[in-house]
């Protein structure tokens, strides 16, 4: 017996056989704070291998960011991360918390210095205003 489960965004019907369907609960957001679209240049430096990589930030939060990159570092790699936007710069150690080959990686900030935290909080406040303006 086939059963209708809803329409996709493009309006096509989604059908599934009851015996093949295993409904899973939708995972809840695990983030502690909101993340915002934030485009900026970034640089990573991995001390052990002395590898330096130029990349781009696409999302930013108080505790981490997402970097667009084709060859991300492996999970648990610790790097020195620098983010540049306008005249300001943010610097922190960061840990790769997830890695998506040919796409990018999620980074968690580690031990952010007060000066860099002030820059980060300013960027997040501006991003929140911009998101509110475009959504409203």
Backbone as a chain_set.jsonl record, in Angstrom:
{"seq": "XXXXXXXXXXXXXXXXXXXXXXXXXXXXXXXXXXXXXXXXXXXXXXXXXXXXXXXXXXXXXXXXXXXXXXXXXXXXXXXXXXXXXXXXXXXXXXXXXXXXXXXXXXXXXXXXXXXXXXXXXXXXXXXXXXXXXXXX", "coords": {"N": [[0.848, -1.182, 0.0], [0.599, 2.17, -0.873], [1.33, 5.396, 0.403], [0.543, 8.802, 0.841], [2.735, 11.375, 1.663], [3.078, 14.103, 1.63], [3.806, 17.236, -0.042], [6.577, 18.287, -1.944], [8.785, 21.142, -2.064], [8.737, 21.86, -4.706], [6.319, 21.053, -5.556], [5.885, 18.42, -6.283], [4.605, 15.145, -5.714], [5.155, 13.16, -2.842], [5.674, 9.825, -2.346], [5.54, 6.771, -0.524], [6.218, 3.399, 0.385], [4.579, 1.808, 3.025], [5.921, -0.263, 4.429], [8.562, 0.3, 3.861], [9.073, 2.716, 4.931], [10.612, 4.538, 7.439], [9.995, 6.493, 9.89], [11.693, 9.204, 11.23], [12.456, 11.253, 14.01], [12.675, 14.779, 13.601], [15.751, 16.321, 13.959], [16.515, 18.565, 16.619], [17.644, 21.985, 16.725], [21.008, 22.357, 17.628], [22.484, 24.466, 18.377], [23.783, 26.979, 20.569], [23.519, 29.678, 20.366], [22.193, 32.144, 18.041], [23.007, 31.83, 14.524], [24.433, 33.667, 11.863], [24.255, 34.798, 8.486], [27.258, 35.685, 7.137], [29.663, 37.173, 5.396], [33.036, 37.02, 4.87], [36.612, 37.34, 4.612], [39.027, 34.833, 5.478], [41.702, 33.287, 7.306], [43.507, 30.37, 7.909], [45.749, 28.699, 10.076], [47.599, 25.895, 10.586], [49.494, 24.721, 13.044], [51.13, 22.386, 13.53], [51.597, 21.131, 11.039], [52.352, 23.308, 9.669], [50.726, 24.437, 7.748], [49.084, 26.857, 5.831], [46.023, 28.341, 5.036], [43.948, 30.155, 2.893], [40.632, 31.272, 3.059], [36.995, 31.52, 3.141], [34.526, 32.942, 5.212], [31.18, 32.016, 5.759], [29.068, 31.813, 7.503], [28.348, 32.919, 10.835], [28.649, 32.801, 14.388], [28.379, 33.323, 17.967], [29.956, 31.369, 19.082], [31.301, 30.057, 17.051], [31.986, 29.352, 13.524], [31.236, 28.928, 10.002], [33.223, 27.746, 7.421], [33.858, 28.136, 4.017], [35.37, 25.883, 1.971], [37.365, 23.865, -0.179], [39.043, 21.728, 0.553], [38.821, 20.837, 3.501], [40.261, 20.786, 6.839], [40.806, 17.834, 8.866], [38.35, 16.591, 11.263], [38.559, 17.685, 14.626], [41.01, 18.955, 14.351], [43.15, 21.513, 15.428], [43.444, 24.944, 14.887], [44.873, 28.181, 14.138], [42.797, 30.812, 13.703], [41.949, 33.513, 11.666], [39.814, 36.179, 10.978], [38.71, 38.528, 8.643], [37.033, 41.542, 8.17], [36.026, 44.409, 6.651], [37.661, 47.027, 8.29], [38.249, 45.663, 10.539], [39.485, 42.879, 12.521], [39.346, 39.521, 13.612], [40.656, 37.16, 15.865], [41.469, 33.9, 16.846], [42.088, 30.736, 18.465], [40.83, 27.758, 17.011], [38.691, 24.925, 16.628], [38.129, 22.22, 14.445], [34.942, 21.115, 14.064], [33.152, 19.811, 12.45], [33.436, 18.42, 9.186], [33.105, 18.842, 5.741], [33.863, 17.454, 2.855], [34.863, 19.115, -0.151], [33.145, 21.198, 0.362], [33.173, 22.581, 2.985], [33.835, 23.563, 6.432], [32.779, 23.311, 9.856], [33.567, 25.363, 12.538], [34.692, 25.679, 15.902], [35.195, 28.23, 18.202], [38.008, 28.788, 20.356], [39.095, 29.864, 23.469], [38.793, 32.831, 23.187], [40.175, 36.0, 22.949], [39.63, 39.088, 24.822], [39.678, 41.474, 23.166], [39.232, 40.459, 20.583], [36.777, 39.253, 21.05], [35.139, 41.476, 21.416], [35.148, 42.535, 18.802], [33.902, 40.421, 17.441], [31.363, 40.371, 18.718], [30.412, 42.866, 17.887], [30.251, 42.478, 15.07], [28.284, 40.452, 15.058], [26.082, 41.796, 16.136], [25.624, 43.697, 14.125], [25.05, 41.946, 11.996], [22.72, 40.76, 12.972], [20.976, 42.969, 13.002], [20.872, 43.504, 10.243], [19.748, 41.116, 9.29], [17.263, 41.234, 10.537], [16.214, 43.52, 9.323], [16.047, 42.753, 6.597], [14.28, 40.639, 6.829], [11.972, 41.745, 7.73]], "CA": [[0.0, 0.0, 0.0], [1.341, 3.425, -0.911], [0.728, 6.418, 1.24], [1.002, 10.148, 0.521], [3.358, 12.016, 2.81], [3.162, 15.546, 1.487], [4.357, 17.787, -1.278], [7.874, 18.933, -1.796], [8.748, 22.568, -2.402], [8.468, 22.039, -6.13], [4.963, 20.642, -5.836], [5.757, 17.022, -6.67], [4.091, 14.336, -4.627], [6.097, 12.212, -2.247], [5.001, 8.572, -2.04], [6.421, 5.769, 0.071], [5.564, 2.181, 0.84], [4.574, 1.756, 4.487], [6.931, -1.186, 4.934], [9.891, 0.844, 3.649], [9.196, 4.014, 5.587], [11.027, 4.579, 8.839], [9.93, 7.902, 10.266], [12.668, 9.605, 12.234], [12.173, 12.608, 14.483], [13.532, 15.832, 13.057], [16.647, 16.762, 15.034], [16.378, 19.956, 17.049], [18.857, 22.789, 16.606], [21.931, 22.132, 18.729], [23.261, 25.679, 18.599], [23.493, 27.734, 21.781], [23.192, 31.053, 19.986], [21.872, 32.214, 16.608], [24.083, 32.029, 13.555], [24.046, 34.657, 10.861], [25.011, 34.856, 7.244], [28.32, 36.673, 7.332], [30.679, 36.91, 4.379], [34.302, 37.683, 5.187], [37.77, 36.508, 4.295], [39.61, 34.2, 6.659], [42.962, 32.581, 7.127], [43.755, 29.318, 8.891], [47.127, 28.238, 10.168], [47.721, 24.678, 11.384], [50.88, 24.813, 13.505], [51.913, 21.143, 13.451], [52.031, 20.895, 9.656], [52.698, 24.621, 9.134], [49.884, 24.701, 6.573], [48.31, 28.097, 5.876], [44.957, 28.27, 4.035], [43.044, 31.302, 2.761], [39.282, 30.781, 2.846], [35.921, 32.497, 3.293], [33.485, 32.681, 6.205], [29.833, 32.244, 5.217], [28.15, 31.92, 8.638], [29.062, 33.315, 12.044], [27.911, 32.835, 15.643], [29.223, 33.694, 19.095], [30.848, 30.274, 19.448], [31.981, 29.438, 15.928], [31.665, 29.822, 12.187], [31.346, 27.957, 8.918], [34.183, 28.18, 6.413], [33.741, 27.53, 2.698], [36.684, 25.461, 1.493], [37.32, 22.607, -0.906], [39.786, 20.685, 1.267], [38.874, 21.197, 4.916], [41.072, 19.989, 7.752], [40.04, 16.773, 9.54], [37.681, 16.884, 12.527], [39.41, 17.808, 15.824], [42.226, 19.727, 14.09], [43.204, 22.835, 16.064], [44.092, 25.923, 14.012], [44.759, 29.597, 14.447], [41.834, 31.358, 12.745], [41.833, 34.968, 11.578], [38.718, 36.606, 10.109], [38.868, 39.941, 8.296], [35.864, 42.186, 7.571], [36.251, 45.85, 6.724], [38.917, 47.381, 8.945], [38.38, 44.881, 11.763], [39.967, 41.505, 12.433], [39.076, 38.631, 14.734], [41.681, 36.12, 15.914], [41.237, 32.931, 17.907], [42.274, 29.334, 18.141], [39.55, 27.149, 16.673], [38.72, 23.475, 16.441], [37.218, 21.72, 13.41], [33.956, 20.25, 14.705], [32.686, 18.931, 11.388], [34.133, 18.654, 7.932], [32.365, 18.396, 4.568], [34.752, 17.558, 1.696], [34.415, 19.915, -1.291], [32.182, 22.219, 0.786], [33.696, 23.43, 4.038], [33.895, 22.988, 7.772], [32.283, 24.05, 11.006], [34.658, 25.644, 13.469], [34.348, 26.172, 17.241], [36.229, 29.115, 18.728], [38.616, 28.365, 21.616], [39.835, 30.899, 24.204], [38.755, 34.107, 22.467], [40.681, 37.14, 23.719], [38.624, 40.142, 24.955], [39.656, 42.376, 22.01], [38.585, 39.753, 19.482], [35.38, 39.059, 21.424], [34.448, 42.736, 21.138], [34.967, 42.593, 17.342], [32.902, 39.408, 17.112], [30.05, 40.837, 19.186], [30.005, 43.959, 16.996], [29.822, 41.87, 13.802], [27.023, 39.737, 15.269], [25.027, 42.801, 16.303], [25.344, 44.227, 12.788], [24.407, 40.886, 11.215], [21.359, 40.605, 13.498], [20.208, 44.11, 12.486], [20.677, 43.304, 8.815], [18.798, 40.017, 9.107], [15.945, 41.73, 10.952], [15.774, 44.473, 8.305], [15.67, 42.047, 5.375], [13.166, 39.734, 7.104], [10.787, 42.525, 8.077]], "C": [[0.892, 1.244, 0.0], [0.58, 4.476, -0.127], [1.335, 7.765, 0.891], [1.544, 10.805, 1.778], [3.534, 13.509, 2.66], [3.772, 15.952, 0.176], [5.702, 18.41, -0.994], [7.728, 20.395, -2.167], [8.41, 22.809, -3.861], [7.089, 21.528, -6.525], [4.822, 19.202, -6.288], [5.299, 16.222, -5.465], [5.154, 13.373, -4.128], [5.314, 10.98, -1.82], [6.008, 7.623, -1.423], [5.609, 4.55, 0.456], [5.685, 2.119, 2.354], [5.686, 0.882, 5.033], [8.339, -0.615, 4.814], [10.134, 2.127, 4.437], [9.605, 3.853, 7.044], [11.051, 6.045, 9.226], [10.918, 8.169, 11.387], [12.294, 10.994, 12.722], [13.151, 13.599, 13.875], [14.433, 16.327, 14.181], [16.447, 18.241, 15.347], [17.702, 20.67, 16.851], [19.73, 22.56, 17.826], [22.705, 23.39, 19.082], [22.805, 26.415, 19.861], [23.047, 29.147, 21.48], [22.865, 31.079, 18.495], [23.129, 32.31, 15.753], [23.542, 32.933, 12.46], [24.862, 34.473, 9.595], [26.013, 35.987, 7.408], [29.437, 36.319, 6.362], [31.927, 37.727, 4.705], [35.448, 36.766, 4.76], [38.355, 35.958, 5.596], [40.919, 33.529, 6.282], [43.105, 31.58, 8.265], [45.237, 28.985, 8.89], [47.16, 27.045, 11.106], [49.191, 24.551, 11.756], [51.697, 23.546, 13.288], [52.446, 20.894, 12.043], [52.528, 22.17, 8.979], [51.953, 24.937, 7.837], [49.064, 25.96, 6.819], [47.306, 28.051, 4.727], [44.145, 29.561, 4.061], [41.668, 30.753, 2.41], [38.271, 31.897, 3.059], [34.948, 32.029, 4.357], [32.146, 32.911, 5.52], [28.777, 32.343, 6.319], [28.959, 32.173, 9.905], [28.122, 33.26, 13.24], [28.888, 33.211, 16.749], [30.261, 32.623, 19.407], [31.583, 29.624, 18.291], [31.54, 30.003, 14.597], [31.702, 28.651, 11.206], [32.259, 28.55, 7.866], [33.944, 27.424, 5.117], [35.146, 27.168, 2.228], [36.58, 24.077, 0.861], [37.966, 21.457, -0.13], [39.903, 21.036, 2.742], [39.795, 20.28, 5.721], [40.194, 18.902, 8.379], [39.407, 17.26, 10.845], [38.705, 16.798, 13.663], [40.739, 18.517, 15.58], [42.101, 21.089, 14.768], [43.997, 23.76, 15.146], [44.044, 27.3, 14.645], [43.896, 30.177, 13.341], [41.84, 32.876, 12.823], [40.727, 35.275, 10.586], [38.857, 38.106, 9.905], [37.594, 40.46, 7.631], [36.015, 43.694, 7.76], [37.614, 46.127, 7.314], [39.202, 46.501, 10.157], [38.883, 43.468, 11.492], [39.665, 40.782, 13.744], [40.133, 37.531, 14.695], [41.406, 35.213, 17.099], [41.778, 31.575, 17.483], [40.887, 28.782, 17.851], [39.749, 25.661, 16.426], [37.716, 23.094, 15.353], [36.243, 20.769, 14.091], [33.201, 19.385, 13.709], [33.284, 19.377, 10.08], [33.323, 18.056, 6.787], [33.262, 18.563, 3.345], [34.089, 18.282, 0.524], [33.382, 20.974, -0.924], [32.763, 23.159, 1.839], [33.721, 22.744, 5.38], [33.316, 23.928, 8.811], [33.395, 24.167, 12.028], [34.085, 26.129, 14.804], [35.503, 27.019, 17.747], [36.706, 28.606, 20.086], [39.358, 29.553, 22.214], [39.921, 32.219, 23.443], [39.205, 35.228, 23.404], [39.622, 38.257, 23.761], [38.544, 41.094, 23.751], [38.946, 41.725, 20.824], [37.104, 39.512, 19.776], [34.567, 40.321, 21.148], [34.179, 42.897, 19.636], [33.855, 41.637, 16.916], [31.502, 39.862, 17.515], [29.524, 41.984, 18.329], [29.501, 43.4, 15.661], [28.479, 41.174, 13.949], [25.858, 40.699, 15.447], [24.634, 43.395, 14.953], [24.621, 43.191, 11.925], [22.966, 40.674, 11.667], [20.461, 41.734, 13.002], [19.88, 43.913, 11.006], [19.652, 42.204, 8.538], [17.386, 40.462, 9.471], [15.361, 42.676, 9.902], [15.302, 43.763, 7.043], [14.492, 41.122, 5.588], [11.863, 40.509, 7.301], [10.275, 43.258, 6.919]], "O": [[1.831, 1.343, 0.791], [-0.645, 4.439, -0.016], [2.542, 7.852, 0.666], [0.899, 10.796, 2.827], [4.122, 14.128, 3.547], [4.2, 15.114, -0.618], [5.927, 18.989, 0.069], [6.641, 20.832, -2.547], [7.856, 23.851, -4.21], [6.729, 21.565, -7.702], [3.719, 18.791, -6.65], [5.579, 16.589, -4.324], [5.949, 12.844, -4.905], [4.387, 11.082, -1.017], [7.192, 7.661, -1.757], [4.437, 4.665, 0.813], [6.761, 2.35, 2.907], [6.333, 1.255, 6.012], [9.224, -0.998, 5.579], [11.274, 2.566, 4.587], [8.981, 3.094, 7.786], [12.01, 6.757, 8.929], [10.966, 7.436, 12.375], [11.858, 11.829, 11.93], [14.321, 13.281, 13.664], [13.942, 16.713, 15.242], [16.237, 19.059, 14.451], [18.758, 20.038, 16.812], [19.229, 22.568, 18.95], [23.512, 23.37, 20.011], [21.617, 26.467, 20.178], [22.289, 29.746, 22.243], [23.215, 30.152, 17.765], [24.168, 32.8, 16.194], [22.343, 32.951, 12.179], [26.016, 34.045, 9.637], [25.652, 37.105, 7.774], [30.081, 35.278, 6.5], [31.881, 38.953, 4.802], [35.26, 35.564, 4.575], [38.195, 36.544, 6.666], [41.197, 33.249, 5.116], [42.857, 31.898, 9.428], [45.893, 28.987, 7.848], [46.797, 27.157, 12.277], [50.036, 24.303, 10.896], [52.859, 23.634, 12.893], [53.598, 20.497, 11.868], [53.056, 22.131, 7.867], [52.476, 25.612, 6.95], [48.434, 26.117, 7.865], [47.671, 27.763, 3.588], [43.708, 30.006, 5.122], [41.548, 29.869, 1.561], [38.633, 33.07, 3.146], [34.585, 30.853, 4.4], [31.983, 33.884, 4.784], [27.702, 32.899, 6.092], [30.093, 31.712, 10.039], [26.95, 33.62, 13.136], [30.079, 33.395, 16.5], [31.329, 32.93, 19.936], [32.404, 28.732, 18.507], [30.819, 30.999, 14.535], [32.138, 27.548, 11.535], [32.1, 29.703, 7.465], [33.839, 26.198, 5.124], [36.009, 28.037, 2.102], [35.808, 23.23, 1.309], [37.47, 20.331, -0.166], [40.958, 21.482, 3.193], [40.066, 19.147, 5.325], [38.971, 19.039, 8.416], [39.876, 18.223, 11.452], [39.595, 15.948, 13.653], [41.527, 18.667, 16.514], [41.057, 21.737, 14.684], [45.083, 23.41, 14.684], [43.271, 27.549, 15.57], [44.229, 30.046, 12.163], [41.747, 33.455, 13.905], [40.69, 34.715, 9.49], [39.09, 38.859, 10.851], [37.129, 39.889, 6.645], [36.117, 44.186, 8.883], [38.611, 45.538, 6.896], [40.282, 46.585, 10.742], [38.73, 42.933, 10.394], [39.724, 41.363, 14.827], [40.47, 37.026, 13.623], [41.144, 35.677, 18.209], [41.911, 31.294, 16.292], [39.889, 29.276, 18.378], [40.835, 25.21, 16.065], [36.588, 23.587, 15.342], [36.648, 19.742, 14.634], [32.667, 18.339, 14.077], [33.599, 20.551, 9.885], [32.904, 16.9, 6.854], [33.417, 19.675, 2.842], [32.906, 18.086, 0.245], [32.797, 21.591, -1.815], [32.842, 24.369, 1.629], [33.64, 21.52, 5.475], [33.354, 25.15, 8.675], [34.077, 23.191, 12.342], [33.118, 26.89, 14.834], [36.655, 26.585, 17.727], [35.924, 28.065, 20.868], [40.166, 30.183, 21.533], [41.014, 32.667, 23.096], [38.682, 35.38, 24.508], [38.808, 38.367, 22.844], [37.445, 41.483, 23.357], [38.15, 42.371, 20.142], [36.273, 39.559, 18.87], [33.426, 40.236, 20.694], [33.102, 43.345, 19.245], [32.978, 41.998, 16.131], [30.561, 39.746, 16.73], [28.323, 42.066, 18.073], [28.444, 43.806, 15.178], [27.624, 41.286, 13.071], [24.76, 40.439, 14.955], [23.449, 43.573, 14.67], [23.683, 43.531, 11.204], [22.086, 40.434, 10.84], [19.315, 41.493, 12.622], [18.747, 44.132, 10.577], [18.797, 42.343, 7.663], [16.425, 40.107, 8.789], [14.163, 42.639, 9.624], [14.272, 44.127, 6.477], [13.763, 40.833, 4.64], [10.778, 39.978, 7.063], [9.277, 43.97, 7.031]]}, "num_chains": 1, "name": "protein.A"}
